[in-house]
XYZ file of C-alpha atoms in Angstrom:
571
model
C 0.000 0.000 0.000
C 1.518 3.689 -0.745
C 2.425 5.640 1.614
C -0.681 8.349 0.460
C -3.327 5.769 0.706
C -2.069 4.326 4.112
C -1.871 7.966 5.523
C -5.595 8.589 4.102
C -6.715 5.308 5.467
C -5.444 6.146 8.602
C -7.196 9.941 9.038
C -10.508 8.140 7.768
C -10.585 5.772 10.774
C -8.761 8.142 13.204
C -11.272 10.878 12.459
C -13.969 8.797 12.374
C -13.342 7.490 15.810
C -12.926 11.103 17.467
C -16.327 12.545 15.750
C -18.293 9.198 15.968
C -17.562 7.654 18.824
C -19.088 10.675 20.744
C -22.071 10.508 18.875
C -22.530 6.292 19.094
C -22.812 6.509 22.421
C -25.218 9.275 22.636
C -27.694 7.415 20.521
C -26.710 4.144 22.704
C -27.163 6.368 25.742
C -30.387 7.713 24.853
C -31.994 4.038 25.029
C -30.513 3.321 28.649
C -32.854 2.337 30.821
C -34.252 4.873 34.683
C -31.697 5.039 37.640
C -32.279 1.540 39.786
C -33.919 -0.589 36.683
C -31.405 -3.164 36.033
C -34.114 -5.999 34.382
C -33.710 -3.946 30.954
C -30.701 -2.995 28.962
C -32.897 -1.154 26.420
C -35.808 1.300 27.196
C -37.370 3.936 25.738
C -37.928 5.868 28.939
C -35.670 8.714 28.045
C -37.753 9.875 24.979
C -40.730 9.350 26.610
C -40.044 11.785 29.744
C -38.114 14.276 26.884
C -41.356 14.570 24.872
C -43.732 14.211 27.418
C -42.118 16.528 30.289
C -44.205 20.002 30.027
C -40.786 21.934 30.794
C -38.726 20.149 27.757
C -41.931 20.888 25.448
C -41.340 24.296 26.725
C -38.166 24.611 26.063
C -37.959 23.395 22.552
C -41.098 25.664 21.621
C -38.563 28.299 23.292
C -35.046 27.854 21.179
C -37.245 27.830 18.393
C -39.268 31.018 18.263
C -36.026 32.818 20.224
C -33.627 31.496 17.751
C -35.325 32.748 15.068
C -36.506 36.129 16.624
C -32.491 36.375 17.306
C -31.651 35.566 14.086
C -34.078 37.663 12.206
C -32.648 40.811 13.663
C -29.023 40.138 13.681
C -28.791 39.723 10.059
C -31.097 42.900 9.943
C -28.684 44.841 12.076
C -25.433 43.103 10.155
C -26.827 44.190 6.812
C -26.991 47.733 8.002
C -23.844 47.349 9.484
C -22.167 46.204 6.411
C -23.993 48.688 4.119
C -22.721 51.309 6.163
C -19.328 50.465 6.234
C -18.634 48.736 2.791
C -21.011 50.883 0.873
C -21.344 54.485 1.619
C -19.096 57.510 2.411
C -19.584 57.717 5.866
C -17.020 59.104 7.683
C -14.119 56.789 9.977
C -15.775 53.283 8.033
C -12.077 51.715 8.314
C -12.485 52.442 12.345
C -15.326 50.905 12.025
C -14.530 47.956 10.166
C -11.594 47.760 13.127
C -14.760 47.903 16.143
C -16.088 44.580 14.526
C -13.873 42.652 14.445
C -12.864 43.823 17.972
C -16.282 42.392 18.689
C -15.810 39.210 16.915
C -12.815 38.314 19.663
C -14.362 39.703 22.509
C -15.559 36.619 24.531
C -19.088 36.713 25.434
C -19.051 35.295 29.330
C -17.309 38.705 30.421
C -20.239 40.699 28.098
C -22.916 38.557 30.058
C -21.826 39.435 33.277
C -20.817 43.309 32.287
C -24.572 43.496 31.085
C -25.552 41.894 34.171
C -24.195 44.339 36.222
C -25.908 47.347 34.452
C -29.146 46.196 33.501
C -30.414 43.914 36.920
C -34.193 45.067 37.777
C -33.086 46.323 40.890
C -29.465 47.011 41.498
C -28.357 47.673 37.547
C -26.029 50.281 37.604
C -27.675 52.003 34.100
C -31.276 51.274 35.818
C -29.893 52.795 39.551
C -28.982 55.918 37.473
C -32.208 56.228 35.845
C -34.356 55.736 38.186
C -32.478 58.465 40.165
C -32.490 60.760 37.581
C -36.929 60.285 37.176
C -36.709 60.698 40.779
C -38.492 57.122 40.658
C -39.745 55.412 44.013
C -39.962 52.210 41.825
C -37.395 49.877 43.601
C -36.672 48.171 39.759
C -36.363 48.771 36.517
C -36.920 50.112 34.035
C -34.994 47.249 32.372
C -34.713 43.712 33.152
C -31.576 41.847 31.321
C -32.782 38.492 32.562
C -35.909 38.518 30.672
C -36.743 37.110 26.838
C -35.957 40.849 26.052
C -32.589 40.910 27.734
C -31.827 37.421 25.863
C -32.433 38.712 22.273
C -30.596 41.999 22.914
C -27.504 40.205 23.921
C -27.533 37.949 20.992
C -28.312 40.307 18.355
C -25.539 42.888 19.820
C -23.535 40.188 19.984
C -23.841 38.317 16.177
C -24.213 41.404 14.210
C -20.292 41.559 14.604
C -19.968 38.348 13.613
C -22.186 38.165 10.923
C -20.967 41.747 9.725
C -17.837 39.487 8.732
C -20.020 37.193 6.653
C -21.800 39.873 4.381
C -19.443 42.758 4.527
C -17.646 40.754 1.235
C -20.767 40.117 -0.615
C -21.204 44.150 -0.373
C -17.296 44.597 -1.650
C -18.114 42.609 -4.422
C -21.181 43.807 -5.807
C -20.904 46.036 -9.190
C -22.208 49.238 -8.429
C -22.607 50.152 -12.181
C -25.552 47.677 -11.597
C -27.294 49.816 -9.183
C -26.393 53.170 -11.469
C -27.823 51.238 -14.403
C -31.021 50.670 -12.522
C -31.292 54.122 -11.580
C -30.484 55.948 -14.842
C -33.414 53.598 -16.479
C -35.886 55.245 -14.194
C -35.958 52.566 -10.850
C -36.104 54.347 -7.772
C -33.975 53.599 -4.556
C -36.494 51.198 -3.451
C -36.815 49.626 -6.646
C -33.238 49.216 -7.261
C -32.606 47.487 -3.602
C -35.676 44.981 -4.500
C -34.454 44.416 -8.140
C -31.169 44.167 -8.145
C -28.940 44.780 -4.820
C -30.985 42.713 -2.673
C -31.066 39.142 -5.184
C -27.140 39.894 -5.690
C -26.915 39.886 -2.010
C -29.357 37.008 -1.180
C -26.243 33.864 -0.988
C -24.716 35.775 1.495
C -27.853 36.950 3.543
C -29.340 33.391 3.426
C -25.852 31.905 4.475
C -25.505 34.694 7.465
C -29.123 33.875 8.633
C -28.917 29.853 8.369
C -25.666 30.377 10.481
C -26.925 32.585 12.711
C -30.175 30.660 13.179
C -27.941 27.194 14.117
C -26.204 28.998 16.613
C -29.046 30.925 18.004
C -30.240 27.623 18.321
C -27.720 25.783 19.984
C -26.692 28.750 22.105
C -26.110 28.097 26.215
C -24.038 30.663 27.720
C -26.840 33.633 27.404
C -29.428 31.529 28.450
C -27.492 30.015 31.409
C -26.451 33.691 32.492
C -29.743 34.992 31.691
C -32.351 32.888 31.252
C -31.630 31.101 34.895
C -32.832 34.090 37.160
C -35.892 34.029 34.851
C -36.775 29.896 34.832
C -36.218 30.551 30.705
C -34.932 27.389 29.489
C -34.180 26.213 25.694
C -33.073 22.902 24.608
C -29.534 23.251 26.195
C -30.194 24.665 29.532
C -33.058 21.657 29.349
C -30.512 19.414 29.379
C -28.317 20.777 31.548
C -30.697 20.956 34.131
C -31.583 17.449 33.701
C -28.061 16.644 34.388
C -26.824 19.152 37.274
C -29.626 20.620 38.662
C -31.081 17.273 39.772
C -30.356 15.505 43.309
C -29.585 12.368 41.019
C -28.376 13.209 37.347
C -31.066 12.242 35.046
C -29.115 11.001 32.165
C -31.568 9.398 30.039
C -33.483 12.376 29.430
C -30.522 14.267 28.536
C -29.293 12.189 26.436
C -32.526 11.431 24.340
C -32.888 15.387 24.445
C -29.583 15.480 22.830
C -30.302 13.060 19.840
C -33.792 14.959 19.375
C -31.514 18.352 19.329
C -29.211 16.742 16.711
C -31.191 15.381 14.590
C -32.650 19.099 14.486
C -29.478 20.835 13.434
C -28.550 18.467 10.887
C -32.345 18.919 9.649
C -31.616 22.740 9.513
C -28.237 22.704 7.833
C -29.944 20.658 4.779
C -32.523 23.243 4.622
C -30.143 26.013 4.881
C -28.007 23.915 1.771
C -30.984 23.441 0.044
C -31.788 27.015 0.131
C -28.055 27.978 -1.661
C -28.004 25.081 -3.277
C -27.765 25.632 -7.859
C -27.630 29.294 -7.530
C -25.448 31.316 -9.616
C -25.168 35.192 -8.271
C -22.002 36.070 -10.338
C -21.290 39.414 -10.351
C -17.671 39.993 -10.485
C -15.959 38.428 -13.898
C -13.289 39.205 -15.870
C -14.310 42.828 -16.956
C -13.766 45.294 -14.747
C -16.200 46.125 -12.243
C -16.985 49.574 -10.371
C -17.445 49.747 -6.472
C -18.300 53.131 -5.941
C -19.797 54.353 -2.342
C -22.709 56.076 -1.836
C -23.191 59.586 -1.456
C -25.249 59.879 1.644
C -24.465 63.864 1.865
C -25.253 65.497 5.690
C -27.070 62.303 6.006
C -23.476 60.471 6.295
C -23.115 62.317 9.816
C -26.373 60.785 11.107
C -25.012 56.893 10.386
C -21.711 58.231 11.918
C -23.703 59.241 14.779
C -25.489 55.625 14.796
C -22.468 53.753 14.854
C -20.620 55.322 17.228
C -23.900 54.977 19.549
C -23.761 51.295 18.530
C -19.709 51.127 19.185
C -20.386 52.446 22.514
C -23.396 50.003 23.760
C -21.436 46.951 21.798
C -17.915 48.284 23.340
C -17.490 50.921 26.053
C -20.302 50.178 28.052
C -19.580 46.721 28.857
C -16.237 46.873 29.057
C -16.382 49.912 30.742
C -18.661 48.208 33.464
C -16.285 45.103 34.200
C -13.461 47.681 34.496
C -14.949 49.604 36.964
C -16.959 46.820 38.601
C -13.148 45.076 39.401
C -11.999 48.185 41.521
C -15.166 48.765 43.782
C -16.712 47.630 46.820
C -20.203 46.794 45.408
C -21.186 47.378 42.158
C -24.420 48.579 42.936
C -23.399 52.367 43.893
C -20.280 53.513 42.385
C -18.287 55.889 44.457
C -14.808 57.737 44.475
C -13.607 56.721 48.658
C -15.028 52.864 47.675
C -12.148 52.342 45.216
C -10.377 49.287 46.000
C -7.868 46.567 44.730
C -8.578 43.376 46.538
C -10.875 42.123 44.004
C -7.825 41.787 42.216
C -6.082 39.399 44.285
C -8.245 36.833 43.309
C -5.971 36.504 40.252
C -3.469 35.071 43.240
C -5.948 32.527 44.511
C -4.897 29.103 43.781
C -7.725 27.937 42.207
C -8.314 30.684 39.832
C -4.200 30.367 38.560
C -4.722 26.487 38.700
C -7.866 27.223 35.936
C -5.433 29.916 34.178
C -2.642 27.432 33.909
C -4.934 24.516 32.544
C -6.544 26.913 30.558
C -3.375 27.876 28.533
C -2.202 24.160 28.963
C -5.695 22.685 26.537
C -5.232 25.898 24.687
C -1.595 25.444 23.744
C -1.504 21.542 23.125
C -4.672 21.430 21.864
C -4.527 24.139 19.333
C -0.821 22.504 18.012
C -2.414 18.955 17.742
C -5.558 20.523 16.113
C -3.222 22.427 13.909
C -1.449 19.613 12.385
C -3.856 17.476 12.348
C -6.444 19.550 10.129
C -3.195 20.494 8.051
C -2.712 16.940 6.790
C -6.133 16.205 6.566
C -6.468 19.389 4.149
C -3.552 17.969 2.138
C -4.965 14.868 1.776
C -8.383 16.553 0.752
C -6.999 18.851 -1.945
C -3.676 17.308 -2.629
C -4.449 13.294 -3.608
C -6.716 11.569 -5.492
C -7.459 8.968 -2.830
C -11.058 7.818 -3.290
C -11.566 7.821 0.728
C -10.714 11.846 0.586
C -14.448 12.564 0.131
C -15.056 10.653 3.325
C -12.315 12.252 4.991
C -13.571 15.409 4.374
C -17.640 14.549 5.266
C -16.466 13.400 8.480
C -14.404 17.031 9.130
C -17.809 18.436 9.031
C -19.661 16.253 11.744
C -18.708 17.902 14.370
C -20.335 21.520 13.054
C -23.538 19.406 13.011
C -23.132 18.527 16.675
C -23.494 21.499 18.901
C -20.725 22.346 21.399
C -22.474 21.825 24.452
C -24.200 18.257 23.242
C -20.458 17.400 22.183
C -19.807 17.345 25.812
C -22.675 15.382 26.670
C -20.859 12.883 23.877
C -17.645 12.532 25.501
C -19.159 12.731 29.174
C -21.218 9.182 28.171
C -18.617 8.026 26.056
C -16.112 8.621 29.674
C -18.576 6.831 32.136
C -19.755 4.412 29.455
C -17.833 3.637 26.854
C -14.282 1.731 26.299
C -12.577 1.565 29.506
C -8.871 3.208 28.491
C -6.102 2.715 30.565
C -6.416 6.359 31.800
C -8.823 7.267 33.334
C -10.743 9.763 30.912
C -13.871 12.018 32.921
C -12.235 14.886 34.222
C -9.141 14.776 32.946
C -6.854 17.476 30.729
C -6.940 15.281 27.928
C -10.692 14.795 27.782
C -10.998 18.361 26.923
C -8.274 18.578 24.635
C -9.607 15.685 22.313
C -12.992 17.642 23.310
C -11.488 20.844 21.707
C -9.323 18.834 18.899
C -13.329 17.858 18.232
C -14.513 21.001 18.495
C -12.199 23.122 15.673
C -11.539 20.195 13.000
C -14.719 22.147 11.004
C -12.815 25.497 10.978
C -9.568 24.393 10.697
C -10.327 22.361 7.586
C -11.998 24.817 5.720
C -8.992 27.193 6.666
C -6.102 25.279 5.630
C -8.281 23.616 2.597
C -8.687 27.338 1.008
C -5.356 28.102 1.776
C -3.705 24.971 -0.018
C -5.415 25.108 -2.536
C -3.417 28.638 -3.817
C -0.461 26.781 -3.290
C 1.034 25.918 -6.802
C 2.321 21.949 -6.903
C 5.541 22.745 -8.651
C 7.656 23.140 -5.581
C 6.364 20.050 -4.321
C 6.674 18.300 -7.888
C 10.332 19.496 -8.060
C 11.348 18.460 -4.595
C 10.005 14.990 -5.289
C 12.013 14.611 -8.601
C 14.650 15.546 -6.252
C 14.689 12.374 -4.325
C 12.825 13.922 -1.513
C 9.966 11.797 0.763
C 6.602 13.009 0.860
C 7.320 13.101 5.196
C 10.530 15.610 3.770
C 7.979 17.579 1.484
C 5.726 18.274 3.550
C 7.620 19.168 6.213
C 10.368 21.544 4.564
C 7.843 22.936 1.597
C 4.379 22.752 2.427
C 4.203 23.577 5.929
C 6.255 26.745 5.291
C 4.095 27.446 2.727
C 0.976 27.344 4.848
C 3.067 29.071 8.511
C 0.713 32.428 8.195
C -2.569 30.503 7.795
C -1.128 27.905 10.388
C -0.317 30.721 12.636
C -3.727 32.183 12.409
C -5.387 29.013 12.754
C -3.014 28.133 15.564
C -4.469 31.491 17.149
C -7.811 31.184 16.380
C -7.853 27.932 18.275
C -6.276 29.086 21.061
C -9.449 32.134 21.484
C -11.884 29.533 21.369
C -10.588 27.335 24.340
C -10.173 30.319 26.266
C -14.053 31.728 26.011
C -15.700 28.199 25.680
C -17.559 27.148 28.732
C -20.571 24.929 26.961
C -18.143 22.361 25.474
C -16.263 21.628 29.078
C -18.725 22.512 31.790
C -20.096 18.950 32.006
C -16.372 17.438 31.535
C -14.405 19.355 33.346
C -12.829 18.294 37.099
C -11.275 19.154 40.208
C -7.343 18.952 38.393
C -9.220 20.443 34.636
C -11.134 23.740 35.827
C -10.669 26.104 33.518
C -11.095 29.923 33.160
C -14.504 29.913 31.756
C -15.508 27.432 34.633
C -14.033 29.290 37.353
C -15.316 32.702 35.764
C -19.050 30.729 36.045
C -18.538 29.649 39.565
C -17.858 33.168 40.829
C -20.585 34.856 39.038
C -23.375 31.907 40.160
C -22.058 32.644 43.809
C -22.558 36.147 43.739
C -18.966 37.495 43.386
C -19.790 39.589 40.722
C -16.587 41.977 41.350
C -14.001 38.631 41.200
C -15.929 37.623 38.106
C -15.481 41.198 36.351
C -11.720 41.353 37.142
C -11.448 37.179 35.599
C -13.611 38.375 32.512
C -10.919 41.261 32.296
C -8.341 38.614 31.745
C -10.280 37.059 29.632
C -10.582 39.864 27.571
C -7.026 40.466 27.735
C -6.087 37.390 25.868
C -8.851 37.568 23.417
C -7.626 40.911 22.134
C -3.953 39.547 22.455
C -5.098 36.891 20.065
C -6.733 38.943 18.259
C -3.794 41.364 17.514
C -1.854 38.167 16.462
C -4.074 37.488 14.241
C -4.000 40.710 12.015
C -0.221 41.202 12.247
C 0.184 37.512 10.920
C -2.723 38.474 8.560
C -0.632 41.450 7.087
C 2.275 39.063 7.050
C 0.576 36.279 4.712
C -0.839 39.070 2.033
C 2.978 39.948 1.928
C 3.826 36.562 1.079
C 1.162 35.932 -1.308
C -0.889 34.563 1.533
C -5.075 34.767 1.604
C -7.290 33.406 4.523
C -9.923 31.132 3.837
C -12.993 32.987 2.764
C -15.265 34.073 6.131
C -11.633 34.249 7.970
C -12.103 38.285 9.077
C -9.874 40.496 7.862
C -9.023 44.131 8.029
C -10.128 46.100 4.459
């Protein structure tokens, strides 16, 4: 056997392992039989208290209308977003362009919290000042963040960054000659968007809003922060409550809850394939094309005006919040002689530097095995002609049909369950780095795929005529090659270890806390101060990634180097 079809043979069942496994035992999990039945090895008890429990009915009636609610808007406020910015002569749009994808790194648990802190009913700072400033007697209000309200605020504030990203290209490469066409045969403004901007437009809208809506769906963080307070539950905080919030863990609930979720997302992705599926929206060819921005006149002043409201509330206020919150008594009345430091000395409590140090520990290792790993894989995708390669690269996408948090219900079965390794696997370092390995092998692939395929095969050609192995090639030629896509990869790894708490909070133990855990654990027991000054750090090594990211950026277009498409990048 060559060495090319060994090494593909190999990823195929490797891979497959790692994204199936997981999943295998869900399903076998979901048939398990009640706590004390051992007469049955199969039952369908699970499903039958998962579609038959009134608060699990509720909760999947929930995700779904919120989801889509969410989704709705933040495509409505990315579009405007993206218009704005990539479209029109508004003053500072590069600025701009810089504030979202600030927001794209920013990790949401310290946003959650910051938001927390100036919206609660009754001791919000924002809802404090108000109220004093009415002269209310009204002991709450006016806002409520842990309501249906604040839920759909924080997700469209927070995804319109994101999705920004996604349709700020489709804008760039629109031919405004089409629009000025429209116009000069008599279509008004209206007319033109409906004719022609908006169909032109519609891949990349339909793409933002079937991503957004998957997320949305499979969200857990806002609703755990949010929706707790407020007895909201979706599907995931269902099943997390099934699991923790229970005297006795009620796994086979959970699990069949998590096969019913599944089975969901995958239905949604086919739709949302289906939907882009055989459409042709070409409007960039050979000829040259004209992308002129639109003269908005004194009305350019007004957007400016908008944006830098919406930079603020995305921005300033939040972080503004958590940096204030870290060096007061209370956060519920701010004042000049309650200024303190000792909310920063919890950075020198043992377990928060234990969760720092195992924090960078998953990151670092599991971001370099992740790294490699999707980097052969992606040569093996677009480099051979192995007839397993199509496998190979179906089963890189499993894991985007499994959401984060049900991932971790996965591995959490598969630990108690499943093949008894020598190690022992529940709570351990490496169950959430193979848990994170999981969790990127979807991004990484599609990075590294569009970046090797702009590599040219002629060096590789020529140092094979020269005697050299394909081990030798790919180590001295195409990983060279691929260093500033590797690097932000590498990088882009590392940021989602650090703000992930879905994927590890049922996985996690004593020797594995983590940031995000630790960061949970202080805001659930009412240290609100020690959780703004962790979500500081947290936010510290987001941007630091962040920064990384666009130097190594600049450094690749140097070289000849483009990101995979969706990768954000400064215009």
């Amino acid at each position: 056997m060559r060495l090319s079809q060994a090494l593909t043979l190999a990823l195929v069942v490797l891979v497959g392992f790692l994204v199936l496994y997981p999943l295998f035992m869900l399903v076998l999990g979901s048939f398990s039989p009640p706590r004390g039945v051992t007469d049955v090895t199969f039952s369908l008890e699970g499903y039958r208290t998962a579609l038959t429990d009134a608060d699990a009915q509720k909760a999947i009636g929930t995700t779904l209308w919120l989801s889509l609610v969410r989704a709705v808007l933040a495509v409505a406020l990315a579009l405007v977003l993206a218009w704005a910015i990539s479209r029109t002569n508004m003053p500072a749009r590069r600025f701009f362009h810089s504030v979202m994808l600030v927001s794209f790194f920013l990790p949401l648990l310290p946003q959650l919290v910051a938001w927390s802190l100036l919206l609660s009913p009754r001791t919000g700072t924002l809802n404090v000042w108000l109220r004093a400033l009415v002269r209310s007697d009204a002991t709450s209000g006016p806002f409520n963040i842990y309501s249906f309200e604040g839920i759909i605020f924080l997700g469209v504030l927070g995804w319109s960054g994101f999705l920004y990203l996604f349709i700020a290209p489709a804008f760039d490469a629109v031919d405004s000659s089409l629009e000025e066409a429209a116009r000069m045969s008599g279509a008004n403004s209206f007319r033109t968007i409906v004719r022609i901007s908006a169909p032109l437009l519609m891949p990349a809208v339909l793409g933002a809003f079937g991503l957004a809506f998957i997320r949305m769906f499979e969200s857990f963080e806002t609703e755990l922060f949010l929706g707790g307070p407020a007895h909201i539950y979706v599907f995931t905080t269902q099943i997390y409550a099934y699991i923790s919030q229970e005297l006795t863990p009620r796994y086979p609930p959970a699990i069949a809850l998590s096969t019913i979720f599944i089975l969901l997302t995958f239905v949604f992705i086919v739709v949302q394939n289906r939907l882009l599926g055989n459409r042709s929206f070409v409007t960039v060819s050979g000829k040259n094309y004209k992308r002129a921005p639109a003269e908005l006149g004194p009305w350019r002043w007004v957007l400016f005006a908008l944006l830098v409201g919406y930079s603020v509330i995305h921005l300033v206020l939040p972080l503004g919040m958590l940096a204030l919150g870290s060096v007061q008594r209370t956060t519920v009345e701010f004042r000049a002689d309650a200024f303190t430091l000792d909310h920063w000395k919890t950075l020198l409590n043992p377990d928060v530097w234990n969760a720092v140090k195992n924090t960078l520990l998953v990151g670092v290792v599991a971001s370099t095995v992740a790294i490699f790993f999707v980097s052969i894989i992606s040569y093996v995708i677009v480099r051979t002609r192995s007839r397993l390669r199509g496998a190979l690269d179906i089963l890189t996408w499993v894991p985007y049909m499994v959401p984060s948090f049900v991932l971790g219900v996965g591995l959490l079965w598969a630990a108690l369950k499943g093949i008894q390794f020598p190690i022992v696997l529940y709570g351990s370092l490496l169950l959430l780095i193979i848990a994170f390995v999981i969790r990127v092998l979807p991004l990484g692939t599609r990075l590294m795929n569009g970046t090797m395929v702009q590599l040219s095969t002629e060096l590789e050609e020529a140092a094979r005529i020269s005697g050299a192995s394909w081990t030798s090639t790919f180590r001295r030629i195409v990983l060279p090659l691929l260093s500033p896509a590797l690097g932000v990869g590498w990088l882009m790894f590392m940021v989602t270890v650090i703000r992930d708490l879905s994927t590890v909070i049922l996985i996690y133990g004593p020797a594995s806390t983590m940031l995000s855990v630790v960061f949970y654990a202080h805001w659930k027991s009412g240290t609100a101060e020690d959780a703004a000054v962790i979500g500081l750090l947290m936010t510290f090594l987001g941007m630091a990634m962040a920064a990384a990211i666009l130097v190594l950026q600049r450094l690749g277009r140097g070289r000849g180097a483009t990101l995979v498409e969706g990768t954000p990048r400064v215009a």
